[in-house]
XYZ file of C-alpha atoms in Angstrom:
462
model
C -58.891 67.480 36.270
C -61.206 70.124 38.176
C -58.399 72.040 39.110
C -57.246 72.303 35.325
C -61.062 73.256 33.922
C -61.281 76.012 36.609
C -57.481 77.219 35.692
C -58.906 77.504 32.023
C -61.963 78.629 32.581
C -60.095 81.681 34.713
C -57.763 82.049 32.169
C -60.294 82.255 29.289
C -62.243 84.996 31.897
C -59.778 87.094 32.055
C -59.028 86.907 28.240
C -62.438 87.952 27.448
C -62.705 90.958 30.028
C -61.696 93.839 27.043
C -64.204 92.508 24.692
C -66.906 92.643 27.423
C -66.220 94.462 30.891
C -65.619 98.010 29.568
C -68.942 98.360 28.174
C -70.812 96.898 30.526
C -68.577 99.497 33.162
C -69.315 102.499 30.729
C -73.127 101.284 31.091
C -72.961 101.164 35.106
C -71.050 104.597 35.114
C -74.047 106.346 32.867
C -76.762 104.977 34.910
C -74.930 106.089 38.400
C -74.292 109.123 37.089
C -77.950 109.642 36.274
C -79.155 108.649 39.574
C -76.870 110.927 41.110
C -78.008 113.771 38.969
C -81.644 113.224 38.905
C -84.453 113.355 36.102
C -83.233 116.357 34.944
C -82.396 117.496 31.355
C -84.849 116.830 28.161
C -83.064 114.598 25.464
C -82.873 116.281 22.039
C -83.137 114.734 20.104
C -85.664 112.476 22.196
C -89.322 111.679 22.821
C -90.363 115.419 22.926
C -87.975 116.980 20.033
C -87.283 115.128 17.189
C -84.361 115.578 14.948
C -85.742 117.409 13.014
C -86.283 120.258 15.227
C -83.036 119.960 16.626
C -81.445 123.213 14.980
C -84.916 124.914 15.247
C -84.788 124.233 19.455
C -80.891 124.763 19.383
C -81.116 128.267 18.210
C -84.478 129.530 20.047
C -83.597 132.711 21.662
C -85.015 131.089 24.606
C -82.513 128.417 24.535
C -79.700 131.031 25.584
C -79.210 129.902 29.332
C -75.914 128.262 30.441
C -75.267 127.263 34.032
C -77.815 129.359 36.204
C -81.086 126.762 37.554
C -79.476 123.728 36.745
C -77.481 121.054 38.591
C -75.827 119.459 35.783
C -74.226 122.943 35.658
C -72.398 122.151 38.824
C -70.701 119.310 37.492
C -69.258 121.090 34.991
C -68.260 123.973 37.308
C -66.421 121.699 39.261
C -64.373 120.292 36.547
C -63.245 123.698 35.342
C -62.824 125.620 38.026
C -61.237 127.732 39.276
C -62.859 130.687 37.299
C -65.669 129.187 35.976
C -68.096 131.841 36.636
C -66.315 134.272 33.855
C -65.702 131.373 31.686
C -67.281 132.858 28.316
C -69.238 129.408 27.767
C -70.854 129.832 31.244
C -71.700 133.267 31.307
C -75.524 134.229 31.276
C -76.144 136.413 28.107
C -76.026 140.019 29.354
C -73.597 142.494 29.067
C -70.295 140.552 30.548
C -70.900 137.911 28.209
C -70.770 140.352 25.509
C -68.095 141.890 26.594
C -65.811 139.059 27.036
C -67.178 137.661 23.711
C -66.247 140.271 21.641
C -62.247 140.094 23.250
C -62.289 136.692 22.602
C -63.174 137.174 18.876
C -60.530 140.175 18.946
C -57.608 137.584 19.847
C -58.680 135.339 17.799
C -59.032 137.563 14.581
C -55.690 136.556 12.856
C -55.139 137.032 9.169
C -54.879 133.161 7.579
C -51.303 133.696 6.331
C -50.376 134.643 10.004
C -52.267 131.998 11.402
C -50.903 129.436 9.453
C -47.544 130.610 9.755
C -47.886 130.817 13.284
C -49.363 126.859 13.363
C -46.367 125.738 11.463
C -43.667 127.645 13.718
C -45.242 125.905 16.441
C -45.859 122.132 15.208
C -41.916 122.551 13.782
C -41.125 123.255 16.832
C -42.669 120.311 19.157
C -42.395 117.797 16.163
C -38.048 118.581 16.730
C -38.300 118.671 20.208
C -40.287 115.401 20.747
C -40.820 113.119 17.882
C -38.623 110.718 16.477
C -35.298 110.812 14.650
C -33.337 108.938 12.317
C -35.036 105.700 10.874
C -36.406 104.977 14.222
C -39.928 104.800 15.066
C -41.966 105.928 17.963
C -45.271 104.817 20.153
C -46.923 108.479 21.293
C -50.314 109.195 22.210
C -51.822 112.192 20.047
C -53.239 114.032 22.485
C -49.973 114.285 24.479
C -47.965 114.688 21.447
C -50.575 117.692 19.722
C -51.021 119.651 23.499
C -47.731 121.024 23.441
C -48.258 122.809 19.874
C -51.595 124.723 21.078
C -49.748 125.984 24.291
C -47.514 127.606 22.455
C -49.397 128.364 19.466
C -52.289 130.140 21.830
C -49.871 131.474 24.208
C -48.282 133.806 20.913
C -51.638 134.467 20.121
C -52.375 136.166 23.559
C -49.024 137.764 24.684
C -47.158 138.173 20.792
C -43.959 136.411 21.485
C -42.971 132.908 21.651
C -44.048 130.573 24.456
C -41.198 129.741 26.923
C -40.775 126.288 28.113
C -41.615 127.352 31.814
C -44.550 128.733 30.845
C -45.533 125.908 27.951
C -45.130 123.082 30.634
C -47.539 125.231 32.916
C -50.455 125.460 29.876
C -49.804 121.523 29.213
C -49.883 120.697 32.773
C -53.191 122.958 33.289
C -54.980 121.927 30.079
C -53.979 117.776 30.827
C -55.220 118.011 34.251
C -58.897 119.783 33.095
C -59.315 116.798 30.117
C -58.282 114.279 32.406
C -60.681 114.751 34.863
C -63.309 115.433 32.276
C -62.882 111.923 31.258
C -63.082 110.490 34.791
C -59.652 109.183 33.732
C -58.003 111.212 37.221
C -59.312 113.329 39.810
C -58.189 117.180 39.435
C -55.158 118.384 40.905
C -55.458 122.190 42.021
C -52.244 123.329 42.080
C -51.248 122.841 38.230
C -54.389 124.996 37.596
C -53.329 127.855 40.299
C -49.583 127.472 39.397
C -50.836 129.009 36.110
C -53.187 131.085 37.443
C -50.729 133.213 39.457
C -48.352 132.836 36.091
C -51.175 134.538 34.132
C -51.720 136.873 36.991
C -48.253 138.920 36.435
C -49.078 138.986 32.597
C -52.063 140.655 32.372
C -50.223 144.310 31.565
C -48.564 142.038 28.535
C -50.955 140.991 26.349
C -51.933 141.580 22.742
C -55.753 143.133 22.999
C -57.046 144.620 26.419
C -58.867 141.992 28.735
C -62.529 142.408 29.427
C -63.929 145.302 31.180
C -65.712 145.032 34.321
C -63.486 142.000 35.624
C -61.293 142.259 38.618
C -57.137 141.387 37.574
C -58.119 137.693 39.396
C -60.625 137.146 36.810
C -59.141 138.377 34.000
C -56.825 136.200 34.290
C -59.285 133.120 34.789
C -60.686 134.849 31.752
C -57.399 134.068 30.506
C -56.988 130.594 31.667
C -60.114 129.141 30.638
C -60.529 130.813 27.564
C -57.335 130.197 25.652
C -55.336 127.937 28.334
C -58.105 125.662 28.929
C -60.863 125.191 26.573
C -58.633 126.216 23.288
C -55.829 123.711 24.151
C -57.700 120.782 25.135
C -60.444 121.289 22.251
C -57.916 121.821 19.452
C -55.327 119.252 21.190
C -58.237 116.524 20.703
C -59.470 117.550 17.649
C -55.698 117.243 16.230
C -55.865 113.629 18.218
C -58.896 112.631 16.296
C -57.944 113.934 13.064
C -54.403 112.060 12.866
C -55.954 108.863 14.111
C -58.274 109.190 11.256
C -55.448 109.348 9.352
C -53.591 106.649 10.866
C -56.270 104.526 9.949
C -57.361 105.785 6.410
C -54.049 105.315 3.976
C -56.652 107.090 1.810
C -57.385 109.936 3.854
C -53.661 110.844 4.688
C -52.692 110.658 0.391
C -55.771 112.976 0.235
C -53.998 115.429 2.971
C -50.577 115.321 1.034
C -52.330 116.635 -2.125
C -52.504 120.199 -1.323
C -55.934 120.097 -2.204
C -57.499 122.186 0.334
C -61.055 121.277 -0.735
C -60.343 117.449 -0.501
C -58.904 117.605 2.833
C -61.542 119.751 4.359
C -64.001 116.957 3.568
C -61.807 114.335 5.660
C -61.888 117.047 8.607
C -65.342 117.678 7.781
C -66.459 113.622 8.461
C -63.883 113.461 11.247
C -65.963 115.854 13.280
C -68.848 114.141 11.972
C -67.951 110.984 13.504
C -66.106 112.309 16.395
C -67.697 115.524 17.554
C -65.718 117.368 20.406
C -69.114 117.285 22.549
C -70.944 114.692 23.209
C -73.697 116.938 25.296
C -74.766 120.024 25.681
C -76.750 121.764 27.915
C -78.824 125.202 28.101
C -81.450 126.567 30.188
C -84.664 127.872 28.510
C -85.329 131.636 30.058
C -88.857 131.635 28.765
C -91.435 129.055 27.046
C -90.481 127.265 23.886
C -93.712 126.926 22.265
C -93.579 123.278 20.014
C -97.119 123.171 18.466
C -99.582 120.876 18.743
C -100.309 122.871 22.080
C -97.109 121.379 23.770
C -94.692 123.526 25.013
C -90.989 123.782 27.181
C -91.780 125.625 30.410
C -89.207 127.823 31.706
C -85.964 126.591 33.441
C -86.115 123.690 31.764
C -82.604 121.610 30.635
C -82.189 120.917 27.087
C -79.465 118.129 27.150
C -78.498 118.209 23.051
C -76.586 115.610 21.925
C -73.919 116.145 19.026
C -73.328 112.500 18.257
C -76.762 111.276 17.625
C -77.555 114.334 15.668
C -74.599 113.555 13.439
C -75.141 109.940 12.894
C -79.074 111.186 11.978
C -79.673 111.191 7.847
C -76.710 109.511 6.710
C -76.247 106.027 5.050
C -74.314 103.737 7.295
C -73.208 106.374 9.800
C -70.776 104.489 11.558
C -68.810 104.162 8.399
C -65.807 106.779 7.568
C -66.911 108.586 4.057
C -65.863 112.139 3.292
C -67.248 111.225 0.222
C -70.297 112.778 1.932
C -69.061 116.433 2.206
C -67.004 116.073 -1.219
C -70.051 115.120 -3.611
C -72.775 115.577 -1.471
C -74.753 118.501 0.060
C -72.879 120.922 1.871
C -72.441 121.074 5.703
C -74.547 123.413 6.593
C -77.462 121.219 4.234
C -77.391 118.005 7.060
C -76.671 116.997 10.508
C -73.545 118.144 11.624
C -72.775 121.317 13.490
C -68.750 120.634 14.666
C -68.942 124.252 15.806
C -72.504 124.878 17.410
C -75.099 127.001 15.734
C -74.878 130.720 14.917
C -77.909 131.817 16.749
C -77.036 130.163 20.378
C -73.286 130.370 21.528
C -71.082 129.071 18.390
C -67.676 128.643 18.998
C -65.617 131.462 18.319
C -62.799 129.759 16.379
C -65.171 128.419 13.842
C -63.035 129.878 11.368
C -59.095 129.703 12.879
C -59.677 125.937 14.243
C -60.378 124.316 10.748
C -57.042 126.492 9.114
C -54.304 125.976 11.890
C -55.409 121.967 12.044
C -55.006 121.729 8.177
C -51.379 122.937 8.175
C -50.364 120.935 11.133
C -51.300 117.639 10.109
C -50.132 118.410 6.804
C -46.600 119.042 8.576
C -47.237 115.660 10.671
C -47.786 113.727 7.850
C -44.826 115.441 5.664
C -42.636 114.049 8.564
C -44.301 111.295 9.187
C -46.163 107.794 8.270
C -48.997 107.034 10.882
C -50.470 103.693 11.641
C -52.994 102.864 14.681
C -54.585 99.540 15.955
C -56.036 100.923 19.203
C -59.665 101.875 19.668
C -60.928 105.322 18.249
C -63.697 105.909 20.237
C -65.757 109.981 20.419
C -63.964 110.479 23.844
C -60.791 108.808 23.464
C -59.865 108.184 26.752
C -56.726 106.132 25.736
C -55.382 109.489 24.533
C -54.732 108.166 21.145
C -51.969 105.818 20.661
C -50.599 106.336 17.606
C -47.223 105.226 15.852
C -45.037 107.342 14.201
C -42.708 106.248 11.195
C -39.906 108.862 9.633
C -40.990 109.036 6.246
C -37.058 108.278 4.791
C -37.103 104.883 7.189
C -35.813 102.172 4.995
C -39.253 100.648 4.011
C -38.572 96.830 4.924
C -36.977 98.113 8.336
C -40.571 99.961 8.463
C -43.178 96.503 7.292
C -41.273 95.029 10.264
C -41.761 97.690 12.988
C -45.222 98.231 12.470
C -46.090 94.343 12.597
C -44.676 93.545 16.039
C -44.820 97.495 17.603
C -48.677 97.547 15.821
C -49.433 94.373 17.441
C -48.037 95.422 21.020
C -50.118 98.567 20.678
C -53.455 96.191 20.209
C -52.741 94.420 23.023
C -51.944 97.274 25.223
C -54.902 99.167 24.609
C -57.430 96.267 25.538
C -55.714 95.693 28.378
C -55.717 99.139 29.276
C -59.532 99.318 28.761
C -59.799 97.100 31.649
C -58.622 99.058 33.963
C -59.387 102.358 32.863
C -63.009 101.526 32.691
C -62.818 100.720 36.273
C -60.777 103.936 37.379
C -63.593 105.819 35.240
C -65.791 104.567 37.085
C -64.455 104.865 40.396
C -63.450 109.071 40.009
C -65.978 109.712 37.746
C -69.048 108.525 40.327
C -66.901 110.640 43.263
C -66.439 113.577 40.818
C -70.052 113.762 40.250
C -71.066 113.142 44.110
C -68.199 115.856 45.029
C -69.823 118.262 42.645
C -72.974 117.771 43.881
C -71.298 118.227 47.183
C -69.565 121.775 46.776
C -72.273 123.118 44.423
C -69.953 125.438 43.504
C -72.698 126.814 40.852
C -75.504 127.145 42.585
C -73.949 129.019 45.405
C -72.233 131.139 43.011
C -75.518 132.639 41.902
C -77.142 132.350 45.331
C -74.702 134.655 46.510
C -75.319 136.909 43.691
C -78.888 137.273 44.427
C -77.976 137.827 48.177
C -75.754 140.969 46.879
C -78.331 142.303 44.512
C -80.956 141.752 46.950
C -78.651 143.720 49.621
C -77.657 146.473 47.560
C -81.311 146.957 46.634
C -82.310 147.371 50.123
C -79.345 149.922 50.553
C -80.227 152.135 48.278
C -83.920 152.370 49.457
């Protein structure tokens, strides 16, 4: 009898482990990973800025630092390096970062009809090569399925011809290893990122728009890398991920898309980054006093840690709930809390106007193809990769009602289970990521070596 309550009571254990254990892991990993870091970084919104500063703070022109004076910056060094130092989202303001602004924004200067012709070559493309055919239907996870698309659809954009398969499985190998790690979900594996390092290398004399001045060839093409091969695939390839679970899970929201009304459908994006902005923090360096009133004040060098998703919840009626009723009747974006692409004044990102366009016309081509259903979790940084399945649109609609019951319920199942032990493997890499970073310090002895050259070439020329 004792023998058969403990066999239940372990059985009925590990039953409950997805409902419970991955939270209470995600809880250990945040509070490791702020011991690690130490006390540094001000909350805003938080005790000291309210949310209704938080654009005022965001766009201070003293809130312009990026990486130099603090250590959180290392982290994020280590996860995109190699190159990070001419990454244009790490660069001090000054005269390189406007330089290698301004390229970026040359690349990325496409006329809509070409852009969207360009986005539907590409999705046409993949969607053949990897999707399914005939009546039959297919598990994929978004992420994996939408990564693919950007490599080639960013790779045109910089060199003006198609992307070759070499050279696409290079990008997609690159970008998956740099979101990967940034999830804690793996540890980083160098030589996918310096396999297309050396690629990009012997390209530089081929592309579209002249690189940056004042870069050595080895940076440019880092320039390259973590520009377009890095932050542009894995931003957009999530963004796509989010945006076609949404409409896995909102019948509503994927007839809306169908329409052809543009104005409708740019609401559903709209909430989508609402709910499920692309950051979750971040951080800048104040290079002079922030004066708050009330004689308070943020000193110099301090880290302003701003977080996207509680800003976006902040001001809205049951916030948790999936409305683009909000941006379709209500005020308009720029009138509330949301700020998908940063703020004008401090660092916006530069395809604030090509991201929203190009992700329109491929999930209109993914849902023209396809019917999309979802029962795994949808969570801001969709670690699971978004599991998603995909249903030909001419599948004989009883042979469909069946496959989605038992291939829907499988997918439930799998993804609890796989929040088990993913939670666990986050926390395991993601605590030695963090303690490796701090390690290497790979930022702050970037710009300690800096001042050790200025400081040497000053005494030279004395």
């Amino acid at each position: 009898m004792v023998t058969a309550l403990v066999a239940a009571a372990t059985v009925a254990v590990v039953l409950s482990l997805p409902w419970w254990l991955p939270g209470r892991v995600v809880a250990l990993r945040g509070r490791l990973f702020a011991r690690i870091n130490g006390d540094e970084g001000i909350a805003v919104p938080g005790d000291l800025i309210g949310v209704e500063r938080f654009r005022e703070v965001y766009g201070h022109p003293a809130a312009g630092g990026r990486s130099k004076g603090a250590v959180l910056s290392d982290l994020f060094w280590y996860w995109l390096s190699p190159g990070a130092h001419v990454h244009q989202e790490h660069l001090e303001a000054g005269e390189r970062y406007d330089e290698v602004a301004r390229t970026t924004r040359r690349y990325l200067a496409v006329p809509r009809a070409e852009a969207e012709d360009l986005a539907h070559r590409c999705v046409t493309r993949v969607l053949r090569e990897q999707a399914p055919r005939g009546d039959s239907a297919r598990l994929v996870r978004l992420r994996d399925l939408m990564m693919p698309v950007w490599a080639e659809f960013y790779y045109e954009l910089v060199f003006g011809e198609p992307c070759p398969r070499a050279a696409r499985d290079l990008i997609v190998g690159n970008a998956d290893d740099v979101v990967t790690a940034l999830k804690c979900c793996g540890l980083r594996h160098m030589g996918r990122r310096h396999r297309l390092t050396r690629y990009l290398a012997g390209r530089l004399d081929d592309v579209r728009h002249p690189l940056p001045g004042g870069l050595s060839d080895e940076e440019r093409a880092y320039y390259l890398q973590g520009t377009f091969f890095n932050t542009a695939v894995v931003q957009m390839s999530e963004a796509m991920a989010h945006l076609l679970m949404v409409l896995a899970r909102h019948p509503d929201a994927a007839a809306v898309a169908l329409t052809g009304d543009d104005r409708a459908f740019d609401a559903v994006l709209q909430e989508t980054m609402r709910l499920y902005p692309l950051f979750g923090v971040a951080h800048r360096i104040t290079t002079g006093d922030i004066d708050l009133g009330d004689g308070t004040s943020i000193p110099e060098g301090s880290v302003l840690c701003f977080g996207y998703p509680e800003f976006h919840r902040t001001g809205f009626t049951d916030p948790g709930r999936f409305d683009p009723d909000r941006f379709r009747d209500g005020p308009a974006a720029k009138d509330v809390n949301h700020i998908p692409f940063g703020i004008a004044a401090n660092r916006p990102c530069p395809a604030w106007r090509l991201a929203p366009l190009t992700m329109r016309v491929a999930a209109r081509e993914v849902l023209r193809r396809y019917a999309l259903a979802s029962t795994a979790a949808h969570t801001r940084s969709m670690p699971n990769r978004g599991p998603c399945l995909l249903v030909p649109r001419h599948a004989r609609p009883t042979r469909r009602a069946r496959t989605h019951r038992a291939v829907l319920l499988f997918m439930w199942i799998r993804d609890r289970a796989e929040d088990v032990w993913r939670s666990l493997v986050q926390l395991v890499f993601g605590t030695y990521m963090v303690w490796d970073a701090r390690r290497q310090r790979l930022c702050e002895r970037h710009f300690a070596q800096l001042e050790t050259s200025h400081a040497s070439s000053r005494s030279g020329t004395r």
